[in-house]
Amino acid sequence: MADTARADDEPAQSRDAFARRWAAAVTDPGTEPDDRLIDLLAGCTDDLRAAVEHDGSAARAREVGRRLVEHHLAGTGTVERTLAFLGEHLAVDDRPRLMAALGALAAGFTEALCRRTLDEQQHDHELSSTRTTESAVRASEAKFRAVFQTSALAIAVADIDGVILDCNDAMLALLDRTSEELVGSRGRDLVHPDERDLISRTAQQLHAGREHVRAETRLVKADGELVSVVIAIALLRDDDGEPAFYVTLIESLDEVRALQSQLVRQSLHDVQTGLPNRAQFVGWLEGAVGTRGPATLALVVFDLDGFRVVNDAFGHDVGNRVLTAVAGHLRSVFDGIGQLARIGPDEFGVLIRDPADVAGVVALTESAVELLAEPVWVGDDGIGVTASVGIVVQPARGADAVELLRCVDLTVRWAKDDGKAQWALYDKARDQRERARMRLAASISGGLEQGEFRVDYEPVHALADGSLLAVEARLRWDHPTEGVLDPQELVSLSTCTGMAARLGKWAIAQACADAGRWHAEFGDAAPVLSMDLTARQCQEPELVATVRAALRDSGLPARLLQFELSEHLPALISEDQVEELTYLAEHGVRLVLDQVGGGNVPLDRLRRIPLTAVKFQGSPVYGLAEGADPVEESAAVTLLSWTRGTLGVPLFAAGVRTGAEARRLVELGVTGAQGPLFGSKLLTADEVRGILGKS
């Protein structure tokens, strides 16, 4: 229904489009609805929307039904087609309110039609009494007869004793009787014996002065079958005010309830696969965790991996065929074992009550995964899918449905993070660890606002004389309950919440401010400020502006700022981002490649970025330790010698642990180093200032 105008869409033309479709639905085929009808239904659309969206607004829906009759929309099938159209196309989230609104509309239609019929009769009676003209009487009678005979509602006229004098075709069809059977019979005899007292009380209310009375009852058809109806009875009086006739309008509730059942089923099932949808699945789950539910339940969710690729490559029609095939495979495995539903665009859920054991659930899951790999042939293309599956097996009674859904969604994510095309079993301990971690990640913004973050510094010393060459900035979070968090942990947390760019910008400004104060006090003796620059920071369109603003505000010369680039970064950034790094280098900012592990530095990366130095850590440093493996030592010596001889840029080392490593690094041309050999404690800005003051 993607192209269907919705009653709650904006702007007004969407409402008008919906009204035009409604008008077409109630207009005879081949007849173009006129503008007055469309304008009428546009106003009715607004009233129906208000009735659905607000409790206690059923009066507006009743008014819509009355208005249809008042504007001569009382022909055969009008109310039926209106209810069917609105039930299918009035897009709302709350189905019970929609059902109530449709019922109120039908009630208003019935009341108005009854009132109109009574008005017509009264008008005819007045015309007869005044004996103005025979033509007026004949016209009035013909008009009433037309309404009487063509009405979609069953109508019966009875005398004061309840004997039926006339009835229309709708009455005959409703009770499956002939005119000869009904005319002359007592209306009371058509009512189920258990409810005849209700009819007697209704008549007493009319004689006591009420204009009309509505009630629900059951009528008996010719074959003895019962039909539930709602009746509206009015008492007509003669010129002297004495009771003369009963006029009864009857509407079958079976048709309305059948329509309601159809609408409810549509709201709880997926059109494409025929499976129950997420709303019904959640209902099952909520029922299963009640006190009368199973002792244990298993919740299994299949999330198709990369299903968007199928839609993008072959189109949505082929994608729908694949989804239908997936639904068939899952039915073949879980029918009779669990309740299966489509709970998302490419997600299917299974609820198993009282599974024998976890191993059995896993075996069923693996069988389903194997079936999903079978290709669906579209022409010459065999299309198969894989699924990441989350499995939760827990006690059911007293559990929380929302929490169970969270657990299974989390478990599906574990399966995807671990490589997709596999299943994962819910682990409570892992969940608790990740929730604690996610709470930390979610509170980064608040911690930044509360001033809980700071920048500490790791010193970089000259290997020749031990002097302070540079300090590497480390962003720290002094959490009020968790203590000071490890810098690498902080990077991971900020990346998963999208706070990495904001934290990076803050850290650049803070570190430059500290370095600017050192330079202002100690001049050329101030160390170079070194900072890690991540691929995410390089992707920020305002990186250059951020760096320039930090340098300007702090007074730090660009030559005293150095960014360390991960060995993988050059392959992750675009040409535009390379141009930004080149711009920074051309204006004095240093760029250092941080090489972790062994192997030659890839030349294609070096050609892209104007590097001023290379820093090694990991095996190129540890391979130089006393007693190191000869193969690792040879690889370290070769790598450092090649880099120094080929690139001709200064070399630095990180993670240096011993004096032996430091001596070998000096022999191989490394000029500066950092690591446990020089102390493991990070320095505050004031501590760096203190060291500079002593030198």
XYZ file of C-alpha atoms in Angstrom:
695
model
C 0.000 0.000 0.000
C 3.017 2.249 -0.544
C 1.079 4.405 -3.061
C -2.080 4.639 -1.006
C -2.888 8.071 0.396
C -3.166 7.953 4.172
C -5.668 9.873 6.197
C -3.013 11.052 8.638
C -0.500 12.263 6.010
C 0.397 15.920 5.600
C -0.105 18.172 3.779
C -3.780 18.645 2.949
C -3.502 17.220 -0.563
C -2.802 13.761 0.944
C -6.083 14.002 2.820
C -7.851 15.077 -0.399
C -6.298 12.134 -2.265
C -7.568 9.786 0.451
C -11.059 11.355 0.180
C -11.007 10.932 -3.605
C -10.232 7.218 -3.233
C -13.005 6.901 -0.638
C -15.432 8.621 -2.996
C -14.462 6.215 -5.773
C -15.053 3.269 -3.445
C -18.653 4.278 -2.624
C -19.563 5.509 -6.120
C -21.041 3.121 -8.641
C -18.460 1.673 -11.109
C -18.033 3.823 -14.193
C -19.276 6.968 -12.433
C -16.825 9.763 -11.670
C -17.263 11.131 -8.114
C -18.097 14.830 -8.075
C -16.171 17.506 -6.175
C -18.901 18.040 -3.588
C -18.713 14.398 -2.548
C -14.908 14.575 -2.318
C -15.089 17.743 -0.188
C -17.612 16.051 2.102
C -15.422 12.963 2.566
C -12.322 15.106 3.147
C -14.047 16.658 6.158
C -15.167 13.227 7.296
C -11.551 12.043 7.072
C -10.493 14.679 9.611
C -13.280 13.624 11.987
C -12.337 9.947 11.707
C -8.732 10.759 12.393
C -9.711 12.616 15.566
C -11.978 9.743 16.605
C -9.163 7.192 16.234
C -6.457 9.280 17.861
C -8.390 10.401 20.951
C -10.309 8.281 23.465
C -13.869 9.413 23.983
C -14.213 10.863 20.478
C -16.579 8.216 19.116
C -19.205 10.972 18.727
C -17.240 12.363 15.791
C -17.270 8.963 14.091
C -21.037 8.712 14.690
C -21.413 12.140 13.122
C -19.590 10.891 10.008
C -22.165 8.102 9.639
C -25.033 10.603 10.055
C -23.471 12.953 7.543
C -23.299 10.214 4.881
C -27.058 9.715 5.159
C -27.754 13.460 5.256
C -25.879 13.857 1.963
C -27.879 11.089 0.282
C -25.260 8.337 0.611
C -27.757 5.830 1.957
C -27.870 3.521 -1.064
C -27.287 -0.232 -1.071
C -23.765 -1.138 -0.068
C -22.647 2.364 0.968
C -21.933 1.548 4.597
C -20.431 -1.831 3.687
C -18.045 -0.346 1.129
C -17.192 2.518 3.470
C -16.302 0.185 6.341
C -14.273 -2.072 4.058
C -12.380 0.863 2.542
C -11.624 2.553 5.858
C -10.629 -0.696 7.520
C -8.118 -1.405 4.762
C -6.754 2.062 4.058
C -7.108 4.163 7.216
C -3.535 3.629 8.453
C -3.418 3.720 12.264
C -1.284 2.030 14.902
C -4.074 1.302 17.394
C -6.402 -1.341 15.843
C -8.870 -1.448 18.798
C -9.527 2.288 18.440
C -10.027 1.819 14.699
C -12.563 -0.930 15.330
C -14.409 1.290 17.827
C -14.463 4.175 15.361
C -15.829 1.979 12.544
C -18.506 0.640 14.872
C -19.493 4.169 15.875
C -19.667 5.196 12.201
C -21.996 2.292 11.436
C -24.149 3.174 14.449
C -24.410 6.798 13.332
C -25.337 5.681 9.825
C -28.078 3.434 11.210
C -29.512 6.138 13.458
C -29.528 8.706 10.673
C -31.147 6.333 8.211
C -33.818 5.490 10.790
C -34.428 9.158 11.489
C -34.563 9.904 7.781
C -37.050 7.104 7.216
C -39.202 8.380 10.071
C -38.973 11.921 8.729
C -40.042 10.726 5.303
C -43.025 8.907 6.789
C -43.963 11.842 8.944
C -43.693 14.130 5.953
C -45.877 11.783 3.933
C -48.370 11.701 6.784
C -48.484 15.477 6.943
C -48.988 15.685 3.203
C -51.838 13.193 3.453
C -53.405 15.052 6.359
C -53.354 18.386 4.623
C -54.480 16.769 1.320
C -52.572 19.446 -0.587
C -52.185 17.557 -3.843
C -52.346 13.981 -4.983
C -49.127 14.402 -6.967
C -47.237 15.423 -3.831
C -48.571 12.388 -2.010
C -47.600 10.094 -4.886
C -44.122 11.662 -5.073
C -43.661 11.297 -1.345
C -44.798 7.706 -1.377
C -42.538 6.906 -4.301
C -39.594 8.541 -2.573
C -40.191 6.642 0.661
C -40.693 3.419 -1.266
C -37.384 3.932 -3.077
C -35.539 4.486 0.184
C -37.404 1.625 1.804
C -36.668 -0.889 -0.936
C -33.084 0.054 -1.826
C -31.747 0.499 1.700
C -28.865 -1.779 2.641
C -30.405 -2.036 6.102
C -33.325 -4.339 6.769
C -36.526 -2.338 7.476
C -39.846 -3.604 8.812
C -43.080 -1.679 9.472
C -45.465 -3.177 12.034
C -48.783 -2.131 13.535
C -49.323 -1.352 17.176
C -49.781 -5.060 17.934
C -46.433 -5.926 16.382
C -47.859 -7.514 13.228
C -45.547 -6.902 10.274
C -47.262 -4.816 7.584
C -44.339 -4.430 5.202
C -40.628 -5.246 4.893
C -37.935 -4.578 2.329
C -35.743 -6.933 0.336
C -32.828 -6.539 2.769
C -35.090 -7.902 5.516
C -35.998 -10.917 3.400
C -32.309 -11.597 2.585
C -31.250 -11.225 6.214
C -33.709 -13.840 7.481
C -33.785 -15.958 4.303
C -37.575 -15.743 4.178
C -40.176 -14.727 1.622
C -42.491 -11.726 1.795
C -45.459 -14.040 2.273
C -43.780 -15.585 5.327
C -43.035 -12.288 7.015
C -45.967 -9.990 6.187
C -48.767 -10.774 8.614
C -46.518 -12.500 11.145
C -45.641 -11.075 14.538
C -42.199 -9.492 14.722
C -41.796 -10.825 18.247
C -41.857 -14.385 16.865
C -38.719 -13.703 14.827
C -36.726 -12.970 17.985
C -34.928 -15.720 19.914
C -37.204 -16.810 22.801
C -34.602 -15.881 25.417
C -34.626 -12.256 24.247
C -38.331 -11.554 23.658
C -38.607 -9.866 27.040
C -36.030 -7.359 25.743
C -38.365 -6.470 22.871
C -41.262 -5.999 25.306
C -39.208 -3.640 27.463
C -38.184 -1.736 24.340
C -41.842 -1.226 23.378
C -42.609 0.020 26.891
C -39.830 2.600 26.633
C -41.250 3.870 23.334
C -44.755 4.161 24.760
C -43.287 6.011 27.765
C -42.126 8.804 25.463
C -38.780 7.879 23.975
C -38.477 8.624 20.251
C -36.442 5.557 19.362
C -34.537 2.749 21.092
C -31.455 0.759 20.012
C -30.628 -2.737 21.218
C -28.694 -5.866 20.280
C -30.560 -9.134 19.908
C -30.697 -12.380 17.930
C -33.165 -13.200 15.166
C -34.102 -16.669 13.914
C -33.658 -17.386 10.194
C -35.873 -19.734 8.218
C -33.570 -22.700 8.815
C -33.335 -22.002 12.556
C -29.891 -20.414 12.367
C -29.394 -17.414 14.615
C -28.148 -14.062 13.355
C -26.897 -11.361 15.725
C -28.312 -7.936 14.907
C -28.595 -4.406 16.219
C -32.109 -2.964 15.935
C -33.338 0.614 16.032
C -37.094 0.846 16.731
C -39.183 4.012 16.434
C -42.862 4.499 17.335
C -44.968 6.622 14.927
C -48.097 8.278 16.270
C -51.259 9.467 14.527
C -52.660 13.020 14.445
C -54.103 12.583 17.904
C -50.771 11.467 19.326
C -51.820 7.867 19.692
C -49.354 5.043 18.821
C -49.881 3.880 15.246
C -46.849 2.077 13.761
C -43.469 0.645 14.677
C -40.631 1.144 12.217
C -37.651 -1.108 12.833
C -34.234 -0.853 11.184
C -32.038 -3.953 11.486
C -28.315 -4.375 10.808
C -26.484 -7.695 10.903
C -23.642 -7.757 13.393
C -22.223 -10.941 11.865
C -21.030 -9.029 8.780
C -19.523 -6.251 10.896
C -17.799 -8.759 13.148
C -16.551 -10.746 10.170
C -15.065 -7.548 8.774
C -13.525 -6.779 12.146
C -12.035 -10.284 12.312
C -10.601 -9.866 8.829
C -9.075 -6.520 9.748
C -7.637 -7.939 12.953
C -6.099 -10.845 11.056
C -4.579 -8.471 8.508
C -3.113 -6.391 11.317
C -1.457 -9.465 12.864
C -0.081 -11.190 9.748
C 2.626 -10.447 7.216
C 1.163 -10.092 3.732
C 4.252 -11.353 1.899
C 4.913 -14.621 3.722
C 1.548 -15.234 5.389
C 3.329 -15.613 8.725
C 2.224 -13.842 11.897
C 3.922 -10.467 12.270
C 5.886 -8.872 15.103
C 2.785 -7.620 16.918
C 1.383 -11.144 17.190
C 4.802 -12.567 18.078
C 5.145 -10.106 20.951
C 1.645 -11.106 22.080
C 2.696 -14.768 22.147
C 5.774 -13.891 24.142
C 3.827 -11.805 26.652
C 1.405 -14.713 27.117
C 4.242 -17.200 27.547
C 5.815 -15.302 30.450
C 2.595 -15.280 32.479
C 1.948 -17.412 35.524
C 0.115 -20.009 33.416
C 2.751 -20.114 30.725
C 5.426 -22.768 30.152
C 8.182 -23.349 32.696
C 10.885 -22.661 30.107
C 10.945 -21.036 26.700
C 13.408 -20.743 23.859
C 13.522 -17.617 21.725
C 15.300 -17.974 18.374
C 15.740 -15.056 15.950
C 17.100 -15.442 12.399
C 18.528 -12.225 10.935
C 19.407 -12.635 7.243
C 22.944 -11.477 6.500
C 23.313 -8.763 3.884
C 19.815 -9.235 2.491
C 19.960 -5.726 1.072
C 22.465 -7.083 -1.458
C 19.748 -9.324 -2.922
C 17.295 -6.426 -3.235
C 19.898 -4.116 -4.749
C 21.167 -6.741 -7.203
C 17.914 -8.356 -8.347
C 15.102 -6.051 -7.203
C 12.471 -6.313 -4.493
C 10.325 -8.827 -6.390
C 13.156 -11.341 -6.318
C 13.882 -10.376 -2.706
C 10.268 -11.171 -1.814
C 10.577 -14.581 -3.484
C 13.649 -15.293 -1.391
C 11.820 -14.213 1.788
C 8.944 -16.529 0.931
C 11.415 -19.379 0.424
C 13.067 -18.606 3.769
C 9.666 -18.683 5.466
C 9.003 -22.088 3.871
C 12.306 -23.513 5.096
C 11.700 -22.285 8.643
C 8.165 -23.724 8.599
C 9.518 -27.110 7.574
C 11.830 -27.144 10.605
C 9.693 -25.549 13.321
C 6.070 -26.441 12.434
C 4.577 -28.313 15.360
C 7.564 -27.378 17.528
C 7.474 -23.603 17.828
C 5.520 -20.536 16.799
C 7.078 -18.824 13.788
C 6.652 -15.168 12.768
C 8.249 -12.556 10.547
C 9.307 -9.912 13.042
C 11.247 -7.533 10.797
C 12.054 -6.792 7.141
C 14.673 -9.570 7.114
C 14.113 -11.119 10.556
C 12.179 -14.208 11.607
C 11.446 -15.260 15.175
C 10.554 -18.615 16.705
C 9.048 -19.139 20.169
C 9.429 -22.669 21.554
C 7.568 -23.531 24.739
C 9.212 -25.960 27.176
C 12.065 -27.141 24.919
C 13.599 -30.461 25.928
C 17.097 -28.976 26.236
C 19.390 -26.353 24.780
C 21.140 -28.885 22.568
C 17.846 -29.713 20.864
C 17.170 -26.044 20.129
C 20.677 -25.664 18.702
C 20.190 -28.742 16.509
C 16.956 -27.316 15.090
C 18.678 -23.987 14.466
C 21.542 -25.641 12.606
C 19.060 -27.582 10.462
C 17.315 -24.362 9.535
C 20.599 -22.618 8.704
C 21.537 -25.488 6.378
C 18.209 -25.225 4.555
C 18.607 -21.475 4.105
C 21.813 -22.088 2.149
C 19.815 -23.889 -0.565
C 19.623 -21.499 -3.544
C 16.415 -19.992 -4.870
C 16.703 -20.109 -8.675
C 15.742 -16.996 -10.588
C 16.573 -17.673 -14.203
C 20.206 -18.748 -14.237
C 20.932 -17.222 -10.855
C 20.851 -19.391 -7.757
C 20.334 -17.031 -4.826
C 21.100 -18.253 -1.339
C 21.197 -16.460 1.987
C 22.903 -16.920 5.312
C 21.583 -15.936 8.708
C 23.010 -14.796 12.000
C 20.977 -16.475 14.733
C 20.475 -15.533 18.354
C 19.228 -18.160 20.830
C 17.872 -17.414 24.301
C 16.733 -20.274 26.571
C 15.431 -19.093 29.944
C 12.771 -19.761 32.591
C 9.501 -18.261 31.387
C 7.323 -17.602 34.431
C 7.881 -14.174 35.827
C 10.194 -13.170 32.972
C 9.852 -9.874 31.124
C 8.945 -10.009 27.421
C 10.734 -6.760 26.594
C 13.889 -7.948 28.345
C 13.798 -11.270 26.489
C 13.571 -9.438 23.158
C 16.514 -7.258 24.166
C 18.526 -10.340 25.063
C 17.849 -12.096 21.769
C 18.569 -8.945 19.727
C 21.870 -8.617 21.583
C 22.683 -12.264 20.908
C 21.998 -11.806 17.182
C 24.469 -8.897 17.227
C 27.063 -11.143 18.862
C 26.605 -13.650 16.038
C 27.081 -10.898 13.453
C 30.083 -9.396 15.235
C 31.694 -12.845 15.412
C 31.568 -13.247 11.632
C 27.903 -13.792 10.606
C 26.417 -17.004 9.172
C 26.433 -18.635 12.612
C 24.423 -18.897 15.797
C 25.198 -17.487 19.226
C 23.788 -18.508 22.603
C 22.846 -15.841 25.126
C 25.459 -15.438 27.868
C 24.279 -13.507 30.911
C 27.800 -12.735 32.149
C 28.812 -11.353 28.745
C 25.626 -9.334 28.621
C 26.354 -7.782 32.018
C 29.893 -6.889 30.946
C 28.687 -5.294 27.738
C 25.874 -3.413 29.459
C 28.327 -1.948 31.929
C 30.565 -0.973 29.028
C 27.656 0.541 27.098
C 26.599 2.542 30.156
C 30.081 4.004 30.246
C 29.957 4.753 26.528
C 26.565 6.424 26.808
C 27.762 8.678 29.646
C 30.799 10.084 27.798
C 28.947 13.252 26.841
C 27.953 13.917 30.447
C 31.494 13.233 31.667
C 32.886 15.714 29.166
C 30.412 18.333 30.323
C 31.267 17.670 33.995
C 35.001 18.134 33.391
C 35.922 14.495 34.095
C 38.272 14.253 31.089
C 41.880 15.353 31.026
C 44.988 14.980 28.884
C 48.092 13.320 30.361
C 51.445 12.888 28.642
C 53.959 10.105 27.989
C 57.512 11.451 27.625
C 59.641 10.677 24.562
C 63.384 10.805 25.342
C 66.426 11.201 23.153
C 68.377 7.921 23.249
C 71.677 9.830 22.976
C 71.428 11.926 26.147
C 68.017 11.194 27.723
C 66.698 14.706 27.118
C 62.972 15.300 26.639
C 62.217 15.421 22.889
C 58.461 15.194 22.874
C 55.424 14.240 24.906
C 52.649 12.051 23.538
C 49.175 13.165 24.621
C 46.923 10.527 26.190
C 43.246 11.296 26.720
C 42.101 10.089 30.166
C 38.697 9.811 31.805
C 38.735 10.155 35.582
C 35.396 8.428 36.096
C 33.768 9.079 39.513
C 33.090 5.379 40.160
C 35.256 3.426 37.696
C 38.454 5.376 38.306
C 40.857 6.448 35.563
C 40.071 4.550 32.363
C 42.760 3.164 30.081
C 43.254 5.360 26.977
C 42.687 2.449 24.590
C 39.448 1.537 26.360
C 38.343 5.141 26.016
C 39.005 5.083 22.269
C 36.874 1.936 21.904
C 34.021 3.416 23.944
C 33.965 6.721 22.071
C 34.013 4.961 18.692
C 30.911 2.871 19.391
C 28.856 5.938 20.388
C 29.997 8.391 17.731
C 31.728 10.573 20.340
C 35.228 9.950 18.938
C 35.255 13.063 16.751
C 33.993 15.325 19.536
C 36.475 13.931 22.060
C 39.293 14.205 19.530
C 38.487 17.860 18.882
C 38.425 18.563 22.625
C 41.727 16.709 23.179
C 43.486 18.649 20.373
C 42.359 21.955 21.864
C 43.322 20.960 25.429
C 46.737 19.488 24.519
C 47.604 22.462 22.318
C 46.655 24.808 25.164
C 49.050 22.958 27.519
C 51.845 22.907 24.918
C 51.249 26.565 24.127
C 51.860 27.470 27.793
C 55.079 25.401 27.852
C 56.317 27.143 24.718
C 55.453 30.574 26.102
C 57.473 29.831 29.254
C 60.392 27.745 27.947
C 60.656 28.716 24.289
C 62.654 26.301 22.100
C 63.249 24.017 25.077
C 59.542 23.071 25.004
C 58.941 19.525 23.703
C 57.060 18.593 20.561
C 53.423 17.717 21.232
C 52.587 14.342 19.675
C 49.002 13.061 19.298
C 47.332 10.060 17.690
C 45.166 10.952 14.699
C 42.539 8.304 13.908
C 40.876 7.558 10.598
C 37.615 8.821 12.089
C 39.206 12.176 12.863
C 40.616 12.349 9.336
C 37.107 11.891 7.991
C 35.913 15.011 9.811
C 35.404 17.766 7.215
C 36.557 20.399 9.742
C 39.848 18.729 10.731
C 42.051 21.459 9.238
C 39.884 24.197 10.771
C 40.008 22.455 14.165
C 43.815 22.191 14.123
C 44.319 25.765 12.925
C 41.944 27.100 15.589
C 43.747 25.126 18.330
C 47.154 26.451 17.196
C 45.872 30.010 16.940
C 44.144 30.013 20.317
C 47.092 28.390 22.125
C 49.925 30.260 20.425
C 51.690 26.936 19.736
C 53.867 26.957 16.571
C 52.793 24.367 14.018
C 56.319 22.836 14.004
C 55.782 21.760 17.630
C 52.636 19.756 16.807
C 52.998 16.192 15.563
C 50.274 13.736 14.544
C 50.896 9.969 14.669
C 49.118 8.008 11.951
C 48.344 4.323 12.349
C 50.002 2.076 9.751
C 46.521 1.180 8.463
C 45.269 4.761 8.194
C 46.630 5.657 4.716
C 44.607 2.820 3.214
C 41.403 3.972 4.963
C 41.240 7.623 3.946
C 40.221 9.265 0.673
C 42.239 11.484 -1.632
C 40.461 14.557 -0.248
C 41.507 13.578 3.269
C 45.088 13.013 2.090
C 45.016 16.551 0.694
C 44.000 17.890 4.109
C 46.897 16.079 5.801
C 49.237 17.416 3.124
C 47.955 20.939 3.797
C 48.741 20.551 7.501
C 52.241 19.241 6.693
C 52.910 22.130 4.317
C 52.085 24.529 7.149
C 54.527 22.933 9.558
C 52.595 20.147 11.318
C 54.627 16.925 11.529
C 53.200 13.567 10.400
C 54.635 10.322 11.779
C 53.744 6.807 10.614
C 53.176 4.546 13.630
C 54.325 1.118 12.449
C 53.159 -1.765 14.660
C 54.729 -5.158 14.086
C 57.166 -6.364 11.464
C 57.389 -6.244 7.681
C 58.508 -3.532 5.317
C 56.685 -0.208 5.434
C 54.465 -0.214 2.288
C 55.851 2.304 -0.168
C 52.466 3.046 -1.729
C 51.321 4.446 1.620
C 54.424 6.533 2.057
C 53.940 8.103 -1.346
C 50.479 9.334 -0.408
C 51.379 11.249 2.765
C 54.360 13.587 3.428
C 55.821 11.828 6.480
C 58.471 13.413 8.704
C 59.302 10.308 10.797
C 58.443 6.648 11.425
C 57.810 5.125 14.851
C 58.159 1.377 15.493
C 56.722 -0.699 18.290
C 56.008 -4.348 18.932
C 58.188 -7.047 17.367
C 60.689 -4.633 15.689
C 61.581 -3.483 19.228
C 61.192 -6.753 21.160
C 63.280 -8.583 18.559
C 66.299 -6.591 19.739
C 66.071 -7.744 23.369
C 68.720 -9.970 24.909
C 68.005 -13.614 24.135
C 65.451 -12.781 21.421
C 64.677 -15.348 18.736
C 67.324 -15.029 15.984
C 64.656 -14.916 13.270
C 62.818 -12.054 15.014
C 66.097 -10.241 15.618
C 67.091 -10.548 11.961
C 63.683 -9.274 10.832
C 63.887 -6.288 13.219
C 67.385 -5.341 12.090
C 66.421 -5.641 8.415
C 63.265 -3.536 8.818
C 64.949 -0.713 10.733
C 67.984 -0.656 8.436
C 65.802 -0.630 5.325
C 63.593 2.176 6.647
C 66.562 4.345 7.662
C 68.416 3.789 4.410
C 65.438 4.066 2.059
C 63.333 6.811 3.608
C 65.949 8.944 5.260
C 63.575 10.179 7.994
C 64.096 10.065 11.774
C 63.148 6.805 13.502
C 61.457 6.491 16.879
C 60.562 3.502 19.037
C 57.780 2.858 21.543
C 57.458 0.237 24.253
C 61.199 0.105 24.958
C 61.678 -2.038 28.063
C 65.388 -2.541 28.670
C 68.714 -0.827 28.262
C 69.785 -3.606 25.873
C 66.892 -2.781 23.542
C 67.775 0.921 23.770
C 71.439 0.291 22.855
C 70.558 -1.826 19.835
C 68.050 0.800 18.677
C 70.761 3.472 18.837
C 73.031 1.266 16.726
C 70.280 1.002 14.111
C 69.726 4.758 13.906
C 66.725 5.246 16.210
C 66.924 8.707 17.816
C 64.043 8.838 20.293
C 62.134 6.317 22.389
C 59.403 5.911 24.978
C 58.231 3.068 27.126
C 58.697 1.336 30.509
C 62.471 1.941 30.448
C 61.758 5.617 31.082
C 58.978 5.060 33.606
C 55.438 3.824 33.166
C 53.671 6.735 34.835
C 51.915 9.268 32.621
C 52.619 12.899 33.451
C 50.162 15.699 34.054
C 50.658 19.043 32.333
C 52.082 20.511 35.562
C 54.504 17.597 35.923
C 55.776 18.151 32.384
C 56.271 21.834 33.253
C 58.203 20.807 36.361
C 60.570 18.614 34.325
C 61.160 21.436 31.843
C 61.909 23.815 34.684
C 64.672 21.535 36.011
C 66.369 20.981 32.652
